[in-house]
């Protein structure tokens, strides 16, 4: 009796151990690529921090490249006066006609909101910025920022709430990222020449080093390697996996709520920028 209980406890513990090992480890999934020691992997791979001072920022990238994926990361952004700092978190392919899916967090003065900047590049062309403020203080706690990229479209989410969708409108002639594998990158750097109110607010270096933290990387992805794609088990699951996921009505309504209340810039309504008419996807995307 006691032995059976003990062995099931041991089985349970070993399953816990295995799943925590599989559930993302920064040593295993990423490498710090620049910043001469300003980027650090801590707590046995559970935590990563980037820092920025006058000398340099820092950054990391995924070891793997992905062709489609559902990627979650928890970030806690630079607190206090973060004006002039930019934290990036994005997917990008190689070459001059690259594809890219961007989250960028533009710091601000203490008490003023961060701007969450998003963009999508297809074959080297972006110009699809949408910006948001957040409904919480992104520096007080960790929050989850997710990219779902599958053949149906790209969905940006914050704590599970979709904020932006870039649908696959190839059938209407809009290019969509679908055959260039992308790597995940992140960096913390100084952009006070443009980031905060167009460069008017400068970085306060007396508050350096600035630090952003990362944890709980979770990737349901198709890893691209040697010309072959291998997808995680959650990709299909009876035709309902992440590879075919799209927004149901409830989540579309959530997204519209965010866009009505928190969107602060939308390229699709910036008439000055597009005197010849808006890009074609503007008329096609829900609430874009
Ligand atoms: C900073 O705060 C101001 C005032 O609320 C706001 O207008 C601006 O969009 C914020 N973000 C940036 C990056 O300046």
Short mmCIF file of N, CA and C in Angstrom, two decimals, residues 36-112:
data_model
loop_
_atom_site.label_atom_id
_atom_site.label_comp_id
_atom_site.label_asym_id
_atom_site.label_seq_id
_atom_site.Cartn_x
_atom_site.Cartn_y
_atom_site.Cartn_z
N UNK A 36 27.99 42.30 -24.24
CA UNK A 36 29.15 42.04 -23.35
C UNK A 36 28.74 41.83 -21.89
N UNK A 37 27.95 40.81 -21.64
CA UNK A 37 27.59 40.47 -20.26
C UNK A 37 26.38 41.20 -19.72
N UNK A 38 25.79 42.10 -20.51
CA UNK A 38 24.61 42.82 -20.01
C UNK A 38 23.34 41.97 -20.10
N UNK A 39 23.38 40.93 -20.92
CA UNK A 39 22.28 39.97 -20.96
C UNK A 39 22.66 38.77 -20.11
N UNK A 40 21.73 38.29 -19.28
CA UNK A 40 22.08 37.19 -18.36
C UNK A 40 20.97 36.16 -18.29
N UNK A 41 21.36 34.90 -18.26
CA UNK A 41 20.40 33.82 -18.01
C UNK A 41 20.61 33.39 -16.56
N UNK A 42 19.50 33.38 -15.80
CA UNK A 42 19.59 33.16 -14.35
C UNK A 42 18.68 32.02 -13.91
N UNK A 43 18.73 31.71 -12.62
CA UNK A 43 17.84 30.70 -12.01
C UNK A 43 17.75 29.41 -12.82
N UNK A 44 18.87 28.83 -13.15
CA UNK A 44 18.91 27.58 -13.92
C UNK A 44 18.19 27.65 -15.25
N UNK A 45 18.12 28.82 -15.82
CA UNK A 45 17.51 28.93 -17.15
C UNK A 45 16.06 29.37 -17.12
N UNK A 46 15.53 29.68 -15.93
CA UNK A 46 14.12 30.10 -15.85
C UNK A 46 13.93 31.58 -16.11
N UNK A 47 14.97 32.36 -15.98
CA UNK A 47 14.85 33.81 -16.07
C UNK A 47 15.95 34.35 -16.96
N UNK A 48 15.60 35.35 -17.74
CA UNK A 48 16.61 36.04 -18.55
C UNK A 48 16.44 37.53 -18.32
N UNK A 49 17.56 38.23 -18.17
CA UNK A 49 17.45 39.68 -18.05
C UNK A 49 18.36 40.35 -19.08
N UNK A 50 17.86 41.45 -19.61
CA UNK A 50 18.66 42.28 -20.51
C UNK A 50 18.88 43.60 -19.81
N UNK A 51 20.04 44.20 -20.02
CA UNK A 51 20.20 45.54 -19.45
C UNK A 51 20.84 46.49 -20.43
N UNK A 52 20.67 47.74 -20.12
CA UNK A 52 21.10 48.84 -20.98
C UNK A 52 21.75 49.91 -20.11
N UNK A 53 22.93 50.33 -20.49
CA UNK A 53 23.54 51.51 -19.86
C UNK A 53 24.16 52.34 -20.97
N UNK A 54 24.84 53.39 -20.61
CA UNK A 54 25.42 54.28 -21.61
C UNK A 54 26.32 53.56 -22.61
N UNK A 55 26.98 52.50 -22.13
CA UNK A 55 27.93 51.78 -22.98
C UNK A 55 27.26 50.95 -24.06
N UNK A 56 26.13 50.30 -23.72
CA UNK A 56 25.51 49.39 -24.67
C UNK A 56 24.16 48.89 -24.16
N UNK A 57 23.39 48.39 -25.06
CA UNK A 57 22.21 47.59 -24.73
C UNK A 57 22.61 46.12 -24.77
N UNK A 58 21.63 45.24 -24.95
CA UNK A 58 21.94 43.81 -25.03
C UNK A 58 20.80 43.09 -25.74
N UNK A 59 21.07 41.86 -26.15
CA UNK A 59 20.04 41.14 -26.88
C UNK A 59 20.28 39.65 -26.93
N UNK A 60 19.23 38.91 -27.27
CA UNK A 60 19.35 37.45 -27.42
C UNK A 60 18.54 36.99 -28.61
N UNK A 61 18.79 35.75 -29.01
CA UNK A 61 18.02 35.18 -30.12
C UNK A 61 17.79 33.69 -29.90
N UNK A 62 16.78 33.16 -30.56
CA UNK A 62 16.49 31.73 -30.42
C UNK A 62 17.52 30.92 -31.17
N UNK A 63 17.80 29.73 -30.67
CA UNK A 63 18.71 28.84 -31.39
C UNK A 63 18.03 28.28 -32.64
N UNK A 64 16.73 28.06 -32.55
CA UNK A 64 16.02 27.48 -33.69
C UNK A 64 15.38 28.55 -34.56
N UNK A 65 15.08 28.15 -35.81
CA UNK A 65 14.23 28.98 -36.66
C UNK A 65 12.91 28.25 -36.85
N UNK A 66 11.85 29.05 -37.02
CA UNK A 66 10.50 28.49 -37.03
C UNK A 66 9.79 28.85 -38.34
N UNK A 67 9.01 27.91 -38.83
CA UNK A 67 8.11 28.22 -39.93
C UNK A 67 6.70 27.93 -39.41
N UNK A 68 6.13 28.95 -38.87
CA UNK A 68 4.87 28.95 -38.13
C UNK A 68 5.09 28.61 -36.66
N UNK A 69 4.27 29.20 -35.84
CA UNK A 69 4.42 28.94 -34.42
C UNK A 69 3.42 29.71 -33.59
N UNK A 70 3.31 29.24 -32.36
CA UNK A 70 2.52 29.95 -31.36
C UNK A 70 3.47 30.15 -30.20
N UNK A 71 3.87 31.39 -30.01
CA UNK A 71 4.96 31.68 -29.10
C UNK A 71 4.50 32.62 -28.00
N UNK A 72 4.72 32.21 -26.77
CA UNK A 72 4.38 33.06 -25.63
C UNK A 72 5.66 33.37 -24.87
N UNK A 73 5.73 34.59 -24.40
CA UNK A 73 6.83 34.95 -23.51
C UNK A 73 6.26 35.91 -22.48
N UNK A 74 6.74 35.77 -21.24
CA UNK A 74 6.36 36.76 -20.23
C UNK A 74 7.48 37.78 -20.10
N UNK A 75 7.10 39.04 -20.15
CA UNK A 75 8.07 40.13 -20.02
C UNK A 75 7.66 41.05 -18.90
N UNK A 76 8.66 41.55 -18.23
CA UNK A 76 8.47 42.64 -17.26
C UNK A 76 9.39 43.75 -17.73
N UNK A 77 8.80 44.89 -18.04
CA UNK A 77 9.55 45.94 -18.73
C UNK A 77 10.28 46.86 -17.75
N UNK A 78 11.20 47.63 -18.30
CA UNK A 78 11.99 48.59 -17.52
C UNK A 78 11.07 49.51 -16.72
N UNK A 79 11.20 49.50 -15.39
CA UNK A 79 10.31 50.32 -14.56
C UNK A 79 10.79 51.77 -14.44
N UNK A 80 9.95 52.58 -13.86
CA UNK A 80 10.32 53.97 -13.57
C UNK A 80 10.43 54.80 -14.83
N UNK A 81 11.38 55.71 -14.84
CA UNK A 81 11.57 56.53 -16.02
C UNK A 81 12.33 55.72 -17.08
N UNK A 82 11.57 55.19 -18.03
CA UNK A 82 12.16 54.34 -19.08
C UNK A 82 12.17 55.07 -20.42
N UNK A 83 11.93 56.37 -20.37
CA UNK A 83 11.86 57.15 -21.61
C UNK A 83 13.15 56.96 -22.41
N UNK A 84 13.01 56.78 -23.71
CA UNK A 84 14.17 56.62 -24.58
C UNK A 84 14.60 55.17 -24.77
N UNK A 85 14.13 54.27 -23.89
CA UNK A 85 14.50 52.86 -24.04
C UNK A 85 13.48 52.14 -24.91
N UNK A 86 13.96 51.16 -25.65
CA UNK A 86 13.07 50.33 -26.45
C UNK A 86 13.39 48.86 -26.19
N UNK A 87 12.36 48.10 -25.88
CA UNK A 87 12.50 46.66 -25.72
C UNK A 87 11.83 46.01 -26.92
N UNK A 88 12.58 45.22 -27.66
CA UNK A 88 11.99 44.59 -28.84
C UNK A 88 11.80 43.10 -28.59
N UNK A 89 10.87 42.53 -29.31
CA UNK A 89 10.58 41.09 -29.18
C UNK A 89 9.91 40.73 -30.50
N UNK A 90 10.62 40.04 -31.36
CA UNK A 90 10.12 39.87 -32.73
C UNK A 90 10.65 38.62 -33.41
N UNK A 91 9.95 38.25 -34.47
CA UNK A 91 10.37 37.15 -35.34
C UNK A 91 10.86 37.75 -36.64
N UNK A 92 11.94 37.22 -37.17
CA UNK A 92 12.48 37.80 -38.40
C UNK A 92 13.23 36.73 -39.19
N UNK A 93 13.06 36.79 -40.53
CA UNK A 93 13.82 35.89 -41.40
C UNK A 93 15.04 36.64 -41.94
N UNK A 94 15.85 35.95 -42.72
CA UNK A 94 17.10 36.52 -43.23
C UNK A 94 16.90 37.19 -44.59
N UNK A 95 17.92 37.95 -45.01
CA UNK A 95 17.99 38.42 -46.39
C UNK A 95 17.30 39.75 -46.62
N UNK A 96 17.35 40.22 -47.87
CA UNK A 96 16.86 41.57 -48.17
C UNK A 96 15.35 41.59 -48.43
N UNK A 97 14.75 40.44 -48.61
CA UNK A 97 13.29 40.40 -48.75
C UNK A 97 12.71 39.60 -47.59
N UNK A 98 13.10 40.05 -46.39
CA UNK A 98 12.75 39.31 -45.18
C UNK A 98 11.29 39.52 -44.77
N UNK A 99 10.83 38.60 -43.94
CA UNK A 99 9.53 38.73 -43.27
C UNK A 99 9.81 39.01 -41.79
N UNK A 100 8.88 39.70 -41.16
CA UNK A 100 9.12 40.07 -39.76
C UNK A 100 7.79 40.33 -39.07
N UNK A 101 7.71 39.91 -37.81
CA UNK A 101 6.52 40.14 -36.98
C UNK A 101 7.01 40.78 -35.69
N UNK A 102 6.63 42.02 -35.45
CA UNK A 102 7.24 42.82 -34.38
C UNK A 102 6.34 43.19 -33.23
N UNK A 103 6.87 43.03 -32.04
CA UNK A 103 6.39 43.74 -30.84
C UNK A 103 7.55 44.65 -30.43
N UNK A 104 7.26 45.91 -30.14
CA UNK A 104 8.30 46.78 -29.56
C UNK A 104 7.65 47.59 -28.45
N UNK A 105 8.36 47.73 -27.37
CA UNK A 105 7.82 48.46 -26.22
C UNK A 105 8.62 49.74 -26.07
N UNK A 106 7.96 50.86 -26.26
CA UNK A 106 8.64 52.15 -26.18
C UNK A 106 8.44 52.71 -24.78
N UNK A 107 9.54 52.91 -24.09
CA UNK A 107 9.49 53.40 -22.71
C UNK A 107 8.93 54.81 -22.62
N UNK A 108 8.70 55.24 -21.40
CA UNK A 108 8.11 56.57 -21.20
C UNK A 108 8.55 57.13 -19.86
N UNK A 109 8.19 58.36 -19.60
CA UNK A 109 8.47 58.96 -18.30
C UNK A 109 7.68 58.21 -17.23
N UNK A 110 8.16 58.26 -16.00
CA UNK A 110 7.44 57.65 -14.88
C UNK A 110 6.00 58.09 -14.88
N UNK A 111 5.09 57.14 -14.79
CA UNK A 111 3.68 57.49 -14.72
C UNK A 111 3.02 57.67 -16.07
N UNK A 112 3.79 57.78 -17.14
CA UNK A 112 3.20 57.87 -18.47
C UNK A 112 3.24 56.49 -19.13
#
